[in-house]
Tab-separated table of C-alpha atoms and ligand atoms in Angstrom:
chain	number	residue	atom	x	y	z
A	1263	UNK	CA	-28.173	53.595	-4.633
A	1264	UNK	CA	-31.125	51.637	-3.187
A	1265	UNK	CA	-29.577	48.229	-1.499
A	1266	UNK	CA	-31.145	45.012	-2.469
A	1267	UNK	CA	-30.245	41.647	-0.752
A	1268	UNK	CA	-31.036	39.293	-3.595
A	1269	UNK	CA	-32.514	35.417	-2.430
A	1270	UNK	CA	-30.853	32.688	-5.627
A	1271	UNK	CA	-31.908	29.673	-6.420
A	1272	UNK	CA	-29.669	27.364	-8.138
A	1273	UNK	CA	-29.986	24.695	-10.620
A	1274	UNK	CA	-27.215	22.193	-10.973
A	1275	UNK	CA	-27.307	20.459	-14.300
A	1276	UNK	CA	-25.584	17.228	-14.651
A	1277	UNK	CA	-23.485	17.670	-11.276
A	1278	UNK	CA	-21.527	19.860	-14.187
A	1279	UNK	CA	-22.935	23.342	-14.481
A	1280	UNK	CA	-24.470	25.855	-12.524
A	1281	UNK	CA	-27.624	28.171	-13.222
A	1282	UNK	CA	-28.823	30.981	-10.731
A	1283	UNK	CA	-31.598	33.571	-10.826
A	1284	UNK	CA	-32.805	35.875	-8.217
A	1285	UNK	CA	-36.240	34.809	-6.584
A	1286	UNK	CA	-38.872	36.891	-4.928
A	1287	UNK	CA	-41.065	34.219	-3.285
A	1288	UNK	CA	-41.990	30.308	-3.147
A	1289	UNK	CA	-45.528	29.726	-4.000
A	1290	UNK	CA	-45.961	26.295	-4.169
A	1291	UNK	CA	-43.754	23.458	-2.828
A	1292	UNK	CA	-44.490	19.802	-2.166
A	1293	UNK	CA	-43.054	16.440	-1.910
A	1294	UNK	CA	-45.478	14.295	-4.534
A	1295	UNK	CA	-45.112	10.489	-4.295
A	1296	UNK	CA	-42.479	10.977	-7.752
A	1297	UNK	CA	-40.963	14.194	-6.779
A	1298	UNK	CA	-40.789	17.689	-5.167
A	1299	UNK	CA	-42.735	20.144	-6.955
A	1300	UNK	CA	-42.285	24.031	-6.673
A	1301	UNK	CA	-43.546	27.001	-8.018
A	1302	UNK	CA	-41.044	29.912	-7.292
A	1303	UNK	CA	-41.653	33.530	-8.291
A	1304	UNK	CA	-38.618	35.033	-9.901
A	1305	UNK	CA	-37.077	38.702	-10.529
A	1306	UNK	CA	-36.573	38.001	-14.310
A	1307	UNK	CA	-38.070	34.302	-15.250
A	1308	UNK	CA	-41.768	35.156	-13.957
A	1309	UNK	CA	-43.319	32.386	-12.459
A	1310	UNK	CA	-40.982	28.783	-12.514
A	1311	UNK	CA	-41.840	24.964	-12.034
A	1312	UNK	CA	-39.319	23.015	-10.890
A	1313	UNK	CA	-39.184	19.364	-10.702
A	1314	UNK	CA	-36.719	17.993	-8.232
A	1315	UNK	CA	-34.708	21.269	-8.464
A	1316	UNK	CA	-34.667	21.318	-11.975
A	1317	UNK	CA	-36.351	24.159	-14.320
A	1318	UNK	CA	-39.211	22.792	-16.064
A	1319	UNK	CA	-40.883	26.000	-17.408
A	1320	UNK	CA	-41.079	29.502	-16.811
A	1321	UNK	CA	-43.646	32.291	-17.625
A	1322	UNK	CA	-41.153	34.637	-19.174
A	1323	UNK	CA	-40.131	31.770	-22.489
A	1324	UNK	CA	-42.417	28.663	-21.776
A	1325	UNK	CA	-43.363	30.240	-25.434
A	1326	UNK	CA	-40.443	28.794	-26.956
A	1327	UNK	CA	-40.343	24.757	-25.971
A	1328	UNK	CA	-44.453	24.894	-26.115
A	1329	UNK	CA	-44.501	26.308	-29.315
A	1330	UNK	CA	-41.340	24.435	-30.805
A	1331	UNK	CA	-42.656	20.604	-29.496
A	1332	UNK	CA	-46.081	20.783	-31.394
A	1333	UNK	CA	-46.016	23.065	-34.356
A	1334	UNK	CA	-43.668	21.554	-35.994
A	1335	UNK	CA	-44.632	18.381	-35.908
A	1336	UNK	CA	-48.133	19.384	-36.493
A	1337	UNK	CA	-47.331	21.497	-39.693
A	1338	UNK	CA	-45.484	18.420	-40.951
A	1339	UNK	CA	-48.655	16.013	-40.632
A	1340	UNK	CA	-50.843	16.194	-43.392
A	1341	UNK	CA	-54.049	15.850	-41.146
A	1342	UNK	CA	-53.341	15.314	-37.164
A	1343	UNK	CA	-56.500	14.826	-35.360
A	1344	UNK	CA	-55.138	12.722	-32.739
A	1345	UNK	CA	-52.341	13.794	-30.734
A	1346	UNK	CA	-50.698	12.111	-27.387
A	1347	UNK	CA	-48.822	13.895	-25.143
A	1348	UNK	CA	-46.664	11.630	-22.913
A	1349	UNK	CA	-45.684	14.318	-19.412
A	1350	UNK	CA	-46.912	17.727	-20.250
A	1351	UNK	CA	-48.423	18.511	-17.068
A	1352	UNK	CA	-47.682	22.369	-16.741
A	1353	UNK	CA	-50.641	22.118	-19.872
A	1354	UNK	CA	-48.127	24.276	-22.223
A	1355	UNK	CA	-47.810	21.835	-24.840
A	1356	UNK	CA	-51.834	21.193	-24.642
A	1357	UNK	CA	-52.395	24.983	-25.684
A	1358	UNK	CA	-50.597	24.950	-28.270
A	1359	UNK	CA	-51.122	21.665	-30.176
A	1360	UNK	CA	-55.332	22.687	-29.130
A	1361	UNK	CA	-54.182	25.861	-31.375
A	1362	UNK	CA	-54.568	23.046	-34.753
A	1363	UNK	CA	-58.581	22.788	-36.039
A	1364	UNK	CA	-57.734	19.754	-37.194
A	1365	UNK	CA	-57.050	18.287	-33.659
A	1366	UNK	CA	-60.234	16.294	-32.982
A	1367	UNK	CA	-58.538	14.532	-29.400
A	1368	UNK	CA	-55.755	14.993	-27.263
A	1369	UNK	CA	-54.673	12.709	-24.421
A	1370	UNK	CA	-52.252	13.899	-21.875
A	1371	UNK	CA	-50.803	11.263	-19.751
A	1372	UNK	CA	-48.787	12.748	-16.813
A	1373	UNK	CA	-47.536	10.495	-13.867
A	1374	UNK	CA	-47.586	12.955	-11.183
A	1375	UNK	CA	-50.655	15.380	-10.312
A	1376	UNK	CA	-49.062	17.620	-8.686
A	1377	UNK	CA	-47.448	19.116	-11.387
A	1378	UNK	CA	-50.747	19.941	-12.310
A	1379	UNK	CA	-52.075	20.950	-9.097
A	1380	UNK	CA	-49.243	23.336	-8.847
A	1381	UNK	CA	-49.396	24.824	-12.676
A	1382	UNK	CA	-53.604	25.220	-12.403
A	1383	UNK	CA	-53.267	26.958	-9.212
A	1384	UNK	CA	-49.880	29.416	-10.244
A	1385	UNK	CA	-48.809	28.753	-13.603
A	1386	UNK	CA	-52.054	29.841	-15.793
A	1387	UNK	CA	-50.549	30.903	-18.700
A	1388	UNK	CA	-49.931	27.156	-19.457
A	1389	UNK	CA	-52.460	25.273	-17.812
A	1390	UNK	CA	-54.992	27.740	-19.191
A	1391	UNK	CA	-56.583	25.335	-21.898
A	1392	UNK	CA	-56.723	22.011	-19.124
A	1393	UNK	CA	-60.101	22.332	-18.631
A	1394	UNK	CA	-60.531	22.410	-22.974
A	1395	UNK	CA	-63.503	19.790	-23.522
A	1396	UNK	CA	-61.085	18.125	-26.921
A	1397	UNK	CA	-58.156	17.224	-23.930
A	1398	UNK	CA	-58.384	13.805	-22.084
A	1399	UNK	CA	-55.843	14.528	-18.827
A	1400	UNK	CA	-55.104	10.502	-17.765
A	1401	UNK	CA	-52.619	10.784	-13.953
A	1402	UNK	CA	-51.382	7.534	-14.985
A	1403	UNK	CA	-47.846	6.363	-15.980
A	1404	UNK	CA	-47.034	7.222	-19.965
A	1405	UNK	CA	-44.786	4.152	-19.956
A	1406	UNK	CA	-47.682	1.993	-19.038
A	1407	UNK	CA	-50.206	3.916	-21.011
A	1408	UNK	CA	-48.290	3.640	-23.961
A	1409	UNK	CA	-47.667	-0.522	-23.614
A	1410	UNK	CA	-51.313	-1.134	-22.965
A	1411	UNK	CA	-53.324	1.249	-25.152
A	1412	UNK	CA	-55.483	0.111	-28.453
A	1413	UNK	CA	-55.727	3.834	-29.339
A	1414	UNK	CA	-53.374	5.006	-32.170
A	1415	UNK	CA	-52.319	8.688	-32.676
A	1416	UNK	CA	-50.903	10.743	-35.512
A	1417	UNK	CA	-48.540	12.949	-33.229
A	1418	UNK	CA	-47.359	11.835	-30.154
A	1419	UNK	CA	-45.081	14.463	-28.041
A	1420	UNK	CA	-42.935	13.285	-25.237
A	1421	UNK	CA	-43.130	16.760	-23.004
A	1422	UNK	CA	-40.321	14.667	-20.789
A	1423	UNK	CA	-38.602	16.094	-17.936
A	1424	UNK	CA	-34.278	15.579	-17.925
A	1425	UNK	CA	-33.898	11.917	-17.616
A	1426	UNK	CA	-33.480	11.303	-14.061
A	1427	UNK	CA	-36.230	9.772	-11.254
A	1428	UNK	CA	-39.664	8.755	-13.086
A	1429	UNK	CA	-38.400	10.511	-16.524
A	1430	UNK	CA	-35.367	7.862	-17.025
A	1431	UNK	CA	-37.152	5.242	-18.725
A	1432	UNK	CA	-38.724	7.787	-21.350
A	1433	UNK	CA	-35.404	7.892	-22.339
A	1434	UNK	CA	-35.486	3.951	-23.036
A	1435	UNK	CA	-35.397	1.511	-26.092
A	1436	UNK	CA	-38.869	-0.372	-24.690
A	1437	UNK	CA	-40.629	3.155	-24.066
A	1438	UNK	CA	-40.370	4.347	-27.779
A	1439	UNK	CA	-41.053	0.795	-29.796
A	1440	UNK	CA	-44.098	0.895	-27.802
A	1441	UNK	CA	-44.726	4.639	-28.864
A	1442	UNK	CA	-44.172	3.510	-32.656
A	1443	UNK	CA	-47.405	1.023	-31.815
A	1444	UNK	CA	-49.348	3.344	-31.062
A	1445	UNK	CA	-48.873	5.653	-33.536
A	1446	UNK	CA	-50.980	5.705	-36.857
A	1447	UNK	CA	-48.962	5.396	-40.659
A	1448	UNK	CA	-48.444	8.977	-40.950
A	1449	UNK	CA	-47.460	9.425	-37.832
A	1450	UNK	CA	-44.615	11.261	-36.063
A	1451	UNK	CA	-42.684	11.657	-32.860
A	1452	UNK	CA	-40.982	14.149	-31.490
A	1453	UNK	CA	-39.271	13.779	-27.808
A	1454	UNK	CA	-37.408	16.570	-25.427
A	1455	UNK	CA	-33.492	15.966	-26.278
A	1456	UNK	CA	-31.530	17.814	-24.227
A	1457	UNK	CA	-28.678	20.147	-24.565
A	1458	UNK	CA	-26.190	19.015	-27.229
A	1459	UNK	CA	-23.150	20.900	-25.299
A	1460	UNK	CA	-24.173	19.776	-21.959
A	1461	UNK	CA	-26.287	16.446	-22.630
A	1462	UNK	CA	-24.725	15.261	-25.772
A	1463	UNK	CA	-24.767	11.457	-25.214
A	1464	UNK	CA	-28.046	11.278	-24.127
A	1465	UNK	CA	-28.737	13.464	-27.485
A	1466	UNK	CA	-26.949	10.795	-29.079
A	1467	UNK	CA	-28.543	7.781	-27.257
A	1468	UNK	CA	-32.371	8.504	-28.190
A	1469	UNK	CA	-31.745	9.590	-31.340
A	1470	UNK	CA	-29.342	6.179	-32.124
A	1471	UNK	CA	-32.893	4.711	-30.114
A	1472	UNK	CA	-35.096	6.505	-32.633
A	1473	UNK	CA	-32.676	5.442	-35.670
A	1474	UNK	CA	-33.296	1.708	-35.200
A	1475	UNK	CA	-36.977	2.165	-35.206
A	1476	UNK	CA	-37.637	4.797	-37.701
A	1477	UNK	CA	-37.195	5.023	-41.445
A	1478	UNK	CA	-36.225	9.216	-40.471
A	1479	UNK	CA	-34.749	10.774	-37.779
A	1480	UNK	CA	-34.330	14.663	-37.463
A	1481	UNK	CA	-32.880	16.955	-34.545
A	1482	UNK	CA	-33.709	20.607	-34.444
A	1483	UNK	CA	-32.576	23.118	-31.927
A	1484	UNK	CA	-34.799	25.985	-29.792
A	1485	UNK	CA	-32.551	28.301	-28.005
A	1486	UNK	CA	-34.026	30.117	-24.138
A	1487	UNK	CA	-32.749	31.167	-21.210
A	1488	UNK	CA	-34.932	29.001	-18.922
A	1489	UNK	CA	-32.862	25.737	-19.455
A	1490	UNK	CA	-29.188	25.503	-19.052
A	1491	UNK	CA	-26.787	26.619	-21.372
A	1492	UNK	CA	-29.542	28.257	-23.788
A	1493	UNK	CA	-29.727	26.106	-26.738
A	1494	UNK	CA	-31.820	22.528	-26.456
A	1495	UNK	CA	-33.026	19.893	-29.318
A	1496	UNK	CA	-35.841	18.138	-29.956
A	1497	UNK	CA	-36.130	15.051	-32.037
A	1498	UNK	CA	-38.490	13.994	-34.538
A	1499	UNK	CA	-38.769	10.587	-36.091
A	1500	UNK	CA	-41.481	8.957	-38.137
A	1501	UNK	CA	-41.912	6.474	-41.009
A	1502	UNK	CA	-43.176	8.763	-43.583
A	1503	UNK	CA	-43.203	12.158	-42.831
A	1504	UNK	CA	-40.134	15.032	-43.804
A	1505	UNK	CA	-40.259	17.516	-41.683
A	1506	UNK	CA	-38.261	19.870	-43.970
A	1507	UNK	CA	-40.342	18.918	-47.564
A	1508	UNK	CA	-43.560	18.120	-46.133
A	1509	UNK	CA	-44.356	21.144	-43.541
A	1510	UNK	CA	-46.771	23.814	-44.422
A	1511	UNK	CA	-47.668	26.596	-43.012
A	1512	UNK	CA	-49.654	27.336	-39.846
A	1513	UNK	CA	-53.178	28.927	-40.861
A	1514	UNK	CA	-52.856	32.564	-40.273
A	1515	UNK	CA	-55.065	32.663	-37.044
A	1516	UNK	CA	-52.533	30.087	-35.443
A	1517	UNK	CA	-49.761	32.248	-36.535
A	1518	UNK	CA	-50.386	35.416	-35.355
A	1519	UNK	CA	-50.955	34.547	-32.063
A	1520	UNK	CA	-46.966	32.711	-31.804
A	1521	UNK	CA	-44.189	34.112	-30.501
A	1522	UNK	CA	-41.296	32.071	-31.439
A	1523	UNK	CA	-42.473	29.098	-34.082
A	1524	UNK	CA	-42.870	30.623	-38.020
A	1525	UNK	CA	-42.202	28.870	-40.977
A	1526	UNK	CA	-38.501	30.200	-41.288
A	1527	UNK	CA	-37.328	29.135	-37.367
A	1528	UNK	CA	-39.380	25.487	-38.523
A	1529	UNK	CA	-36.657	25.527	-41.177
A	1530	UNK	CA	-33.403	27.303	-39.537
A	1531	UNK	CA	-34.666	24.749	-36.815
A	1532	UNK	CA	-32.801	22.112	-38.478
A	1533	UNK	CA	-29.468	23.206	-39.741
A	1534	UNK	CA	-27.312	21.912	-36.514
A	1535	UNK	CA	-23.915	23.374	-35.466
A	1536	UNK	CA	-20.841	21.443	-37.072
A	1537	UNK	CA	-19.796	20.135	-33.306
A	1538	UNK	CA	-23.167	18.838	-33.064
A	1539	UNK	CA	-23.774	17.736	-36.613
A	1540	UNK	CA	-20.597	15.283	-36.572
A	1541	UNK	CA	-21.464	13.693	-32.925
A	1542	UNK	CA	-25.315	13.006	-34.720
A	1543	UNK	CA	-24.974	12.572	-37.850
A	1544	UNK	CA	-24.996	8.880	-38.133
A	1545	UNK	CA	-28.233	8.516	-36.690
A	1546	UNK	CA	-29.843	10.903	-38.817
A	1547	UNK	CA	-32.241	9.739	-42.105
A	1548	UNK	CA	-34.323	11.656	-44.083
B	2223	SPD	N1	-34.067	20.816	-18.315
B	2223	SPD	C1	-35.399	20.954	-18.807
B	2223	SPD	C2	-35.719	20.058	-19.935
B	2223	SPD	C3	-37.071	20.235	-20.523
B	2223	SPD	C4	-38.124	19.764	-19.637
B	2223	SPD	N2	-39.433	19.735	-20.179
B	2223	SPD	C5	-40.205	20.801	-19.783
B	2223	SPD	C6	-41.646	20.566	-19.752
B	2223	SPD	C7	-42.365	21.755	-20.253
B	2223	SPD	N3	-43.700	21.459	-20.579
């Protein structure tokens, strides 16, 4: 049997629980003024950013959360042609929400460019559509962006890292009542939310956050084997929009080119676990 001394990388989530995977090669690392950046080539993952040791993406299901943070709230929009993406900079979320014909504009606003340095130089497959002419990339604070900005948008995705270093305040009462100003009548939210076995009171935090500034509040659940523990929420709030009466479905050219999102995973989406449900529940409106 051929021998094969395996290199592992780690991630520790929550000083709790342990992930490893087998790596081939670093690619990319570098100590940016918010955070160290690398890009590691794995056996099994592909290609991975992490962000202070923590997986952001990976080339083998980047698919999943990509897909999962913009089609459903852009199915359950009646006409989005302006979307913000608060973090994002791997471009992942970009490709897909570009994906919509209706999208006239899309402003990115990541704080650190070397997450972007690192994904256009090794991570393609998201930060393929970057350079698209629709996408305004802004290196500027989201936090800031979000309190000063006139603009208004009809989806705004928070593409956050875990909250920890320049992520925490995303995770913050301030952050998302200036996100509701900026957003247009129709429009919607929807924010990274952790792991409801491993993260479940910051699950429980921004969507109690969410609940006292939204008339409804939804989680749904993606599961992948980049992020810890497999199964990870999103939430989606807005004023007026139902994610689960007023979706439709993607145009067929979208559709055939996804590999996780269709109309019956936007749907299964919501219907939570009963350990999660009860822990939730009282933030939820519809
Ligand atoms: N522990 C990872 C949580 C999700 C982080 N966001 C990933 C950004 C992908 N665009």
């Amino acid at each position: 049997m051929k021998e094969r001394m395996n290199l592992w990388v780690s991630e520790i989530f929550n000083d709790v629980y342990k992930m490893s995977y087998s790596v081939k090669r670093t690619l990319y690392s570098e100590e940016s003024d918010f955070q160290k950046i690398d890009v590691i080539e794995t056996d099994h993952l592909g290609k991975v950013l992490l962000n202070d040791g923590l997986l952001m993406t990976s080339e083998r299901d980047e698919f999943v959360y990509h897909e999962m943070i913009s089609h459903v709230p852009l199915s359950s929009h009646p006409n989005p042609r302006k979307v913000l993406i608060i973090g994002g900079g791997d471009g992942g979320t970009a490709r897909e929400v570009l994906k919509h014909e209706s999208v006239e504009k899309v402003v990115m606003v990541e704080i650190d460019p070397c997450v972007v340095e690192a994904c256009k130089e090794h991570i393609q497959v998201t930060a393929c559509e970057l350079e698209n002419p629709k996408l305004t990339l802004l290196i500027q604070d989201g936090i800031k962006f979000v309190k000063e900005t006139d603009e208004k948008f009809d989806v705004v995705l928070i593409d956050s890292t875990d909250p920890i270093g320049p992520a925490a305040p995303l995770f913050n009462e301030d952050f998302y009542s200036d996100v509701k100003a900026c957003m247009n009548e129709n429009g919607i939210v929807v924010s990274q939310c952790e792991n409801p076995f491993l993260a479940l009171e910051m699950q429980k935090k921004l969507l109690s956050i969410k609940s006292g500034l939204f008339s409804k509040v939804f989680v749904y659940n993606y599961s992948n084997i980049t992020y810890p523990g497999g199964l990870w929420s999103f939430s989606l709030a807005s004023d007026t929009q139902n994610p689960l009466l007023d979706s439709r479905p993607l145009q067929e050219s979208i559709a055939k080119k996804l590999k996780y999102y269709n109309l019956s995973i936007h749907k299964a989406a919501f219907a939570l676990p009963e350990f999660q449900k009860k822990e939730v529940q009282e933030y939820l409106k519809s």
